[in-house]
C-alpha positions as a printed Julia matrix, in Angstrom:
520×3 Matrix{Float64}:
  29.15  148.41   -6.88
  30.21  145.24   -5.12
  32.91  144.58   -7.69
  34.2   148.19   -7.44
  34.75  148.04   -3.68
  36.34  144.6    -3.88
  39.0   145.89   -6.27
  39.63  148.95   -4.1
  39.93  146.82   -1.0
  42.37  144.48   -2.72
  44.54  147.4    -3.78
  44.51  148.77   -0.23
  45.43  145.4     1.26
  48.36  145.07   -1.15
  49.51  148.58   -0.37
  49.33  148.02    3.36
  51.28  144.81    2.93
  54.13  146.63    1.23
  53.95  149.53    3.67
  53.84  147.61    6.93
  54.76  144.08    5.97
  57.2   145.01    3.26
  59.99  144.66    5.74
  60.06  140.98    4.92
  60.77  141.88    1.3
  62.87  145.0     1.76
  64.11  145.0     5.36
  66.17  147.76    6.84
  69.08  146.64    8.91
  68.8   148.13   12.38
  71.75  146.29   13.82
  75.09  148.12   13.82
  76.93  144.94   12.84
  78.2   144.05    9.36
  76.89  140.57    8.51
  79.11  138.25    6.48
  77.85  135.04    4.88
  79.12  132.46    2.42
  77.53  130.4    -0.32
  78.6   126.81   -1.01
  81.5   126.83   -3.44
  81.08  125.51   -6.98
  83.19  122.94   -8.81
  84.71  124.06  -12.09
  85.09  120.51  -13.4
  82.02  118.73  -14.7
  82.49  115.15  -13.49
  81.3   112.79  -10.81
  82.52  113.56   -7.28
  82.73  111.31   -4.27
  80.88  112.29   -1.06
  84.19  113.35    0.5
  84.98  115.56   -2.5
  81.5   117.09   -2.54
  81.9   117.96    1.15
  84.78  120.3     0.23
  82.27  122.72   -1.32
  80.7   123.31    2.11
  83.63  122.65    4.45
  86.01  125.14    2.83
  83.73  128.23    3.05
  82.8   127.29    6.63
  86.48  127.06    7.58
  87.18  130.45    5.96
  84.31  132.04    7.89
  85.66  130.5    11.09
  88.98  132.28   10.51
  87.19  135.61   10.0
  85.8   135.81   13.52
  87.19  137.37   16.67
  86.31  141.05   17.0
  86.95  142.3    13.47
  85.81  145.84   12.67
  84.81  146.99    9.19
  85.37  150.56    8.07
  82.37  151.75    6.05
  83.68  154.15    3.43
  81.69  156.62    1.32
  80.99  154.24   -1.58
  79.41  151.58    0.64
  77.38  154.13    2.6
  76.27  155.6    -0.75
  75.08  152.19   -1.99
  73.14  151.6     1.22
  71.51  155.04    1.0
  70.51  154.55   -2.64
  69.09  151.11   -1.85
  67.0   152.5     1.02
  65.7   155.27   -1.23
  64.71  152.71   -3.86
  62.68  150.7    -1.39
  60.95  153.82   -0.06
  60.23  154.93   -3.63
  58.57  151.61   -4.42
  56.38  151.87   -1.33
  55.4   155.44   -2.21
  54.48  154.39   -5.74
  52.16  151.68   -4.42
  50.47  154.24   -2.18
  50.15  156.61   -5.12
  48.55  153.95   -7.34
  46.06  153.14   -4.6
  45.08  156.8    -4.21
  44.69  157.28   -7.97
  42.37  154.29   -8.16
  40.49  155.6    -5.15
  40.0   158.95   -6.95
  38.76  157.21  -10.11
  36.12  155.25   -8.15
  34.62  158.48   -6.78
  32.83  159.02  -10.13
  30.79  155.88   -9.61
  30.18  156.47   -5.93
  26.82  158.18   -6.3
  27.88  161.19   -4.2
  26.3   164.59   -4.4
  28.14  167.32   -6.25
  29.31  168.94   -3.03
  30.37  165.64   -1.4
  32.08  164.57   -4.62
  34.16  167.77   -4.76
  35.05  167.48   -1.09
  36.21  163.88   -1.42
  38.0   164.62   -4.7
  39.87  167.53   -3.14
  40.95  165.36   -0.18
  42.27  162.59   -2.43
  43.97  165.09   -4.76
  45.73  166.58   -1.74
  46.99  163.13   -0.68
  48.1   162.39   -4.25
  49.99  165.67   -4.42
  51.74  164.89   -1.13
  52.8   161.46   -2.4
  54.05  162.97   -5.66
  56.07  165.49   -3.68
  57.63  162.67   -1.6
  58.5   160.73   -4.77
  60.08  163.84   -6.34
  62.12  164.46   -3.19
  63.15  160.82   -3.15
  64.26  161.0    -6.81
  66.23  164.17   -6.14
  67.93  162.56   -3.15
  68.8   159.54   -5.27
  70.83  161.71   -7.63
  72.98  163.16   -4.82
  72.12  161.02   -1.76
  75.22  162.04    0.21
  75.11  165.79   -0.52
  73.39  166.86    2.69
  75.28  164.46    4.95
  78.77  165.68    3.96
  80.0   168.86    5.71
  81.26  171.64    3.46
  84.61  172.17    5.18
  85.56  168.91    6.86
  84.97  165.31    5.76
  83.34  163.04    8.33
  85.38  160.18    9.77
  84.64  156.72    8.3
  81.94  154.77   10.07
  82.77  151.41   11.61
  80.74  148.29   12.25
  81.56  145.03   13.99
  81.86  142.02   11.67
  79.35  139.3    12.51
  78.71  135.97   10.8
  75.38  135.02    9.31
  73.33  133.39   12.1
  76.47  133.77   14.26
  77.56  130.36   13.0
  80.42  129.68   10.61
  78.8   126.42    9.47
  75.5   128.12    8.53
  75.96  128.76    4.82
  73.45  130.74    2.76
  71.96  128.16    0.42
  70.56  129.14   -3.0
  67.18  127.77   -4.05
  66.71  125.47   -7.03
  65.92  127.37  -10.21
  66.69  130.71   -8.58
  68.14  133.41  -10.82
  70.7   136.0    -9.76
  68.11  138.72   -9.15
  66.08  136.51   -6.83
  69.24  135.45   -4.99
  70.23  139.08   -4.43
  66.77  139.88   -3.1
  66.93  136.96   -0.64
  70.4   138.05    0.48
  69.08  141.52    1.35
  66.0   139.98    2.94
  68.31  138.05    5.28
  70.05  141.37    6.16
  73.39  140.14    4.83
  75.95  142.82    3.95
  78.57  140.68    2.2
  78.84  137.21    0.71
  81.78  134.92    0.01
  81.5   132.89   -3.19
  84.11  130.58   -4.64
  85.1   127.96   -7.17
  87.26  124.89   -6.6
  89.2   122.49   -8.8
  90.5   119.09   -7.7
  93.54  117.32   -9.12
  95.54  114.43   -7.61
  94.77  115.17   -3.98
  95.17  118.97   -4.23
  92.55  121.68   -4.46
  92.74  125.08   -6.13
  90.28  127.61   -4.75
  89.31  131.12   -5.87
  87.21  133.19   -3.46
  85.34  136.41   -4.16
  83.96  138.87   -1.62
  80.86  140.76   -2.79
  79.34  143.62   -0.82
  75.58  144.28   -0.8
  73.49  146.08   -1.83
  74.84  146.21   -5.34
  76.77  142.91   -5.29
  80.0   144.84   -5.78
  83.04  142.53   -5.88
  85.72  144.06   -3.65
  88.27  141.22   -3.47
  89.31  138.07   -5.33
  91.92  135.72   -3.87
  93.27  132.32   -4.91
  95.44  129.61   -3.39
  96.27  125.91   -3.65
  96.35  123.4    -0.82
  96.09  119.75    0.06
  92.72  118.07    0.28
  93.89  116.54    3.56
  94.72  119.98    5.02
  91.73  122.16    4.21
  92.18  124.14    7.44
  95.59  125.35    6.34
  94.22  126.38    2.94
  91.31  128.19    4.62
  93.75  130.08    6.87
  95.75  131.26    3.86
  92.63  132.38    1.99
  91.16  134.11    5.05
  94.44  135.96    5.66
  94.35  137.29    2.1
  90.72  138.33    2.2
  90.65  139.8     5.72
  91.9   143.28    4.63
  88.93  143.49    2.26
  86.56  142.38    5.03
  87.82  144.98    7.48
  88.28  147.51    4.66
  91.18  148.96    6.61
  94.3   150.71    5.43
  97.63  148.89    5.87
  99.89  149.95    8.72
 103.67  149.77    9.02
 105.35  148.27   12.08
 108.92  149.31   12.85
 110.85  147.1    15.27
 113.63  147.9    17.71
 114.84  144.81   19.58
 117.55  144.47   22.22
 119.97  142.81   22.58
 120.98  143.32   18.96
 123.72  140.69   19.1
 121.2   137.88   19.73
 119.11  136.22   17.04
 115.49  137.06   17.89
 112.52  135.38   16.21
 109.06  136.91   15.81
 105.71  135.14   15.8
 103.17  137.5    14.2
  99.75  135.89   14.58
 100.58  132.49   13.01
 103.52  133.64   10.84
 107.07  132.92   12.06
 110.02  135.19   11.2
 113.32  133.61   12.17
 114.85  137.09   12.37
 112.9   140.18   13.29
 112.73  142.46   10.23
 113.27  146.19   10.5
 109.68  146.85    9.43
 106.55  145.01    8.3
 103.39  146.11    6.5
 100.26  144.5     7.94
  96.54  145.14    7.82
  95.07  147.34   10.51
  93.43  145.49   13.37
  94.27  143.34   16.35
  97.5   141.35   16.0
  99.56  139.23   18.4
 103.34  139.5    18.55
 105.72  137.18   20.4
 109.5   137.73   20.5
 111.79  134.83   21.44
 115.53  134.33   21.74
 117.76  131.65   23.21
 118.77  132.39   26.77
 116.13  135.11   27.18
 112.59  135.27   28.43
 109.94  135.6    25.71
 108.0   138.84   25.42
 104.64  139.18   23.73
 101.69  141.52   23.27
  98.29  141.62   21.59
  97.44  145.12   20.37
  94.92  146.88   18.13
  97.02  148.56   15.45
  94.42  151.09   14.3
  94.12  154.85   14.07
  97.61  155.5    12.66
  99.56  154.57    9.54
 102.77  153.57   11.38
 103.66  152.07   14.76
 107.0   151.65   16.52
 107.49  148.48   18.59
 110.41  148.48   21.05
 111.39  145.26   22.81
 114.05  144.65   25.43
 114.45  140.95   26.18
 115.51  140.0    29.7
 118.07  137.21   30.14
 116.6   134.06   31.64
 118.28  133.24   34.93
 118.14  129.61   35.98
 118.73  128.41   39.51
 117.14  127.04   42.66
 115.96  128.56   45.9
 114.3   127.28   49.06
 111.15  128.32   50.89
 110.52  127.22   54.47
 107.91  127.86   57.13
 108.73  129.68   60.37
 106.66  127.14   62.36
 106.23  123.39   61.91
 103.0   122.51   60.13
 101.77  119.39   58.33
 100.84  120.01   54.71
 102.06  120.49   51.14
 103.68  123.28   49.13
 102.18  124.49   45.84
 104.43  126.72   43.74
 102.89  128.51   40.74
  99.88  126.22   40.91
 101.75  122.9    41.08
 102.57  120.73   44.03
 106.27  120.91   44.86
 108.23  118.23   46.74
 109.37  119.25   50.22
 111.73  117.95   52.89
 112.42  118.5    56.6
 109.06  117.0    57.43
 107.32  119.14   54.85
 108.67  122.46   56.18
 111.01  123.34   53.31
 110.5   123.23   49.52
 113.07  123.74   46.81
 111.88  125.69   43.79
 113.36  126.4    40.39
 113.68  130.09   39.53
 114.14  131.98   36.28
 114.14  135.61   37.41
 110.37  135.89   37.72
 108.31  136.33   40.9
 107.16  133.16   42.62
 103.59  132.75   43.84
 102.88  129.86   46.17
 100.66  128.36   48.84
 101.11  125.98   51.72
  97.96  123.89   52.26
  97.76  122.3    55.69
  96.31  118.85   56.2
  93.15  120.4    57.68
  92.61  122.58   54.6
  93.98  125.93   55.8
  95.93  127.91   53.2
  98.99  130.11   53.67
  99.56  132.23   50.55
 102.91  133.86   49.87
 104.98  135.32   47.08
 108.67  135.89   46.54
 109.33  139.31   44.93
 111.46  139.35   41.84
 113.83  141.88   43.41
 115.12  139.46   46.06
 115.16  136.2    44.08
 118.66  134.76   43.85
 120.18  131.37   43.21
 120.78  129.45   46.44
 118.77  131.87   48.59
 116.45  130.64   51.34
 113.21  132.48   52.09
 111.05  132.23   55.21
 107.26  132.41   55.24
 105.22  133.25   58.33
 103.34  130.05   59.15
 100.12  131.41   60.58
  97.43  128.89   59.65
  93.94  129.89   60.73
  90.46  130.31   59.33
  90.79  133.74   57.77
  87.12  133.91   56.76
  86.03  133.34   60.36
  88.41  136.03   61.6
  87.19  138.51   58.97
  83.57  137.82   59.93
  84.37  138.3    63.62
  86.2   141.58   62.99
  83.33  142.77   60.79
  80.77  142.16   63.55
  82.95  143.98   66.09
  83.36  146.92   63.72
  79.6   147.21   63.15
  78.99  147.01   66.91
  81.49  149.8    67.54
  79.87  151.88   64.8
  76.41  151.35   66.34
  77.7   152.43   69.77
  79.17  155.56   68.22
  75.91  156.49   66.5
  73.83  155.88   69.63
  76.23  157.93   71.78
  75.83  160.94   69.51
  72.14  161.31   70.4
  72.65  162.36   74.07
  75.75  164.3    73.09
  73.87  166.53   70.68
  70.92  166.82   73.04
  72.93  167.78   76.14
  75.14  170.15   74.22
  72.15  171.89   72.65
  70.38  172.21   75.98
  73.54  173.52   77.67
  73.95  176.13   74.93
  70.34  177.29   75.39
  70.63  177.48   79.22
  73.93  179.33   79.0
  72.42  181.85   76.59
  69.41  182.34   78.86
  71.61  182.83   81.92
  73.78  185.35   80.07
  70.68  187.37   79.27
  69.42  187.22   82.88
  66.59  184.77   82.26
  68.21  181.5    83.29
  69.54  179.6    86.3
  73.28  179.17   86.83
  73.05  175.76   88.54
  70.91  174.36   85.79
  73.27  175.63   83.12
  76.21  174.18   85.06
  74.56  170.76   85.31
  73.87  170.68   81.56
  77.47  171.66   80.89
  78.69  168.68   82.95
  76.23  166.35   81.19
  77.38  167.65   77.81
  81.05  167.06   78.71
  80.33  163.52   79.9
  78.32  162.69   76.77
  81.01  164.14   74.52
  83.65  162.06   76.33
  81.58  158.92   75.78
  81.19  159.74   72.08
  84.93  160.38   71.71
  85.64  157.04   73.37
  83.11  155.33   71.08
  84.75  156.95   68.04
  88.18  155.75   69.16
  86.76  152.26   69.69
  85.22  152.3    66.19
  88.5   153.39   64.58
  90.32  150.64   66.51
  87.87  147.96   65.31
  87.93  149.35   61.77
  91.71  149.02   61.65
  91.5   145.46   62.97
  88.91  144.61   60.34
  91.06  146.04   57.53
  94.08  144.12   58.79
  92.05  140.89   58.88
  90.68  141.51   55.38
  94.17  142.26   54.09
  95.39  138.94   55.48
  93.82  137.07   52.57
  96.46  138.6    50.27
  99.68  136.67   49.81
 102.38  137.71   52.25
 105.83  138.58   50.99
 108.5   136.01   51.83
 111.66  137.29   53.51
 115.26  136.27   53.26
 116.06  133.76   55.97
 118.6   135.06   58.49
 120.79  131.96   58.38
 120.21  131.39   54.64
 119.8   127.71   55.45
 119.52  125.48   52.39
 118.63  121.86   53.24
 120.31  118.98   51.47
 118.27  117.96   48.47
 118.67  115.65   45.51
 119.22  117.16   42.08
 116.28  119.11   40.7
 114.16  116.94   38.42
 112.85  117.97   35.03
 109.33  118.11   36.46
 110.38  120.56   39.16
 112.28  122.73   36.71
 109.26  122.9    34.47
 107.32  124.64   37.23
 109.33  127.84   36.86
 109.28  127.66   33.07
 105.48  127.83   33.17
């Protein structure tokens, strides 16, 4: 008897382990991200390698993973969703089978339990019912494994592809997934799924005379289905460049996105315009380009024109039209001066700018863009200003109102006054409502012959006086509110104006350092 219950208990413990602790063997990914990992690459040549050469096997996959970060999105198509569904059904089926085996053994032990005929039939019926339920679940699971996507696909319209954000294993490009010694392929696959990894990069390298040839494969799990194989050759001294080339080739397979076509329309057409697409330079902008869907950066440049660039997510459509109109770069100088004499320094576009006339006037280089500047007084007060692009011209002088004061102190003062005015208004409404209500009641009583005229008259006067006080308090509150908003608005840069006399002080030639301010 003791031996019988020990076996039954062992079976139950094992079953419970797979049911509740089996997540460590067959985990279900609850995160919406798509986890990408890499194994150390293998050398194809069988020879002795130096420590520097052996390091390539780990540095190269880490560099490739580093290039595959930055908000990538993977499109999960039907085949991958199917593989995941089948894998989940397999794990559930294994757990159900363990439960079934435990119940069958439990039913067999009833014969030796010493129960009465009635108790034996009752217990046997209960276990048979549980066994039948488990068999039904296994049959349903097997049926779903044949057509696992049948119920999830609408009859008339196909569902849109699911997407998942691409995330690196352990969120670290240097954290490679290391195989164990003596581990076969089946055990490695099981550990990959245990770590909740959805795809793995594997590769082989060959070294000859300072150059490395690398072949990289991308395998998607579960199923270890190889979806991409890329190869390239690079210098051992420039592994980063080789990793960039390999990552660029394999990224479309990682995102699983369809290619998109970019059509370009650039003006002026008579000027040679270059295009920087991500890290690829085109000396002349082509009429169209085919790229992988996703986020890409474009920068258009031409001599004598201001550069124009954009970073955009080219997704959701098969073709995009990019229109660019480059603006000629206008070079020149202008002057900014204060309306009142103050001691301090000018800062134009974040850099200190030399000034003359005792620090009252600064000469700035312009290129057709707005100018944002500050004048910092010696006591730390700041006067912010900007010169609008519409009025910038070569040789023009602009004046800035030189009102240096502690703006934070003024804002705080105006805020307190506004709250005081608001409090007065609220307090004044109490007697106003009271006197007006009482006057209305007395007037109604007098009209109906039950009131006193003098009393109604007195309440009417009190109501008028209270209402006048409330109206005055409301006007005072509005006045203080406007003053507060004006004070708060004073922290914004003020627009510089064209000086009436257009005075331009005598200055030496603009230095390269000064000219670089506008270029930035």
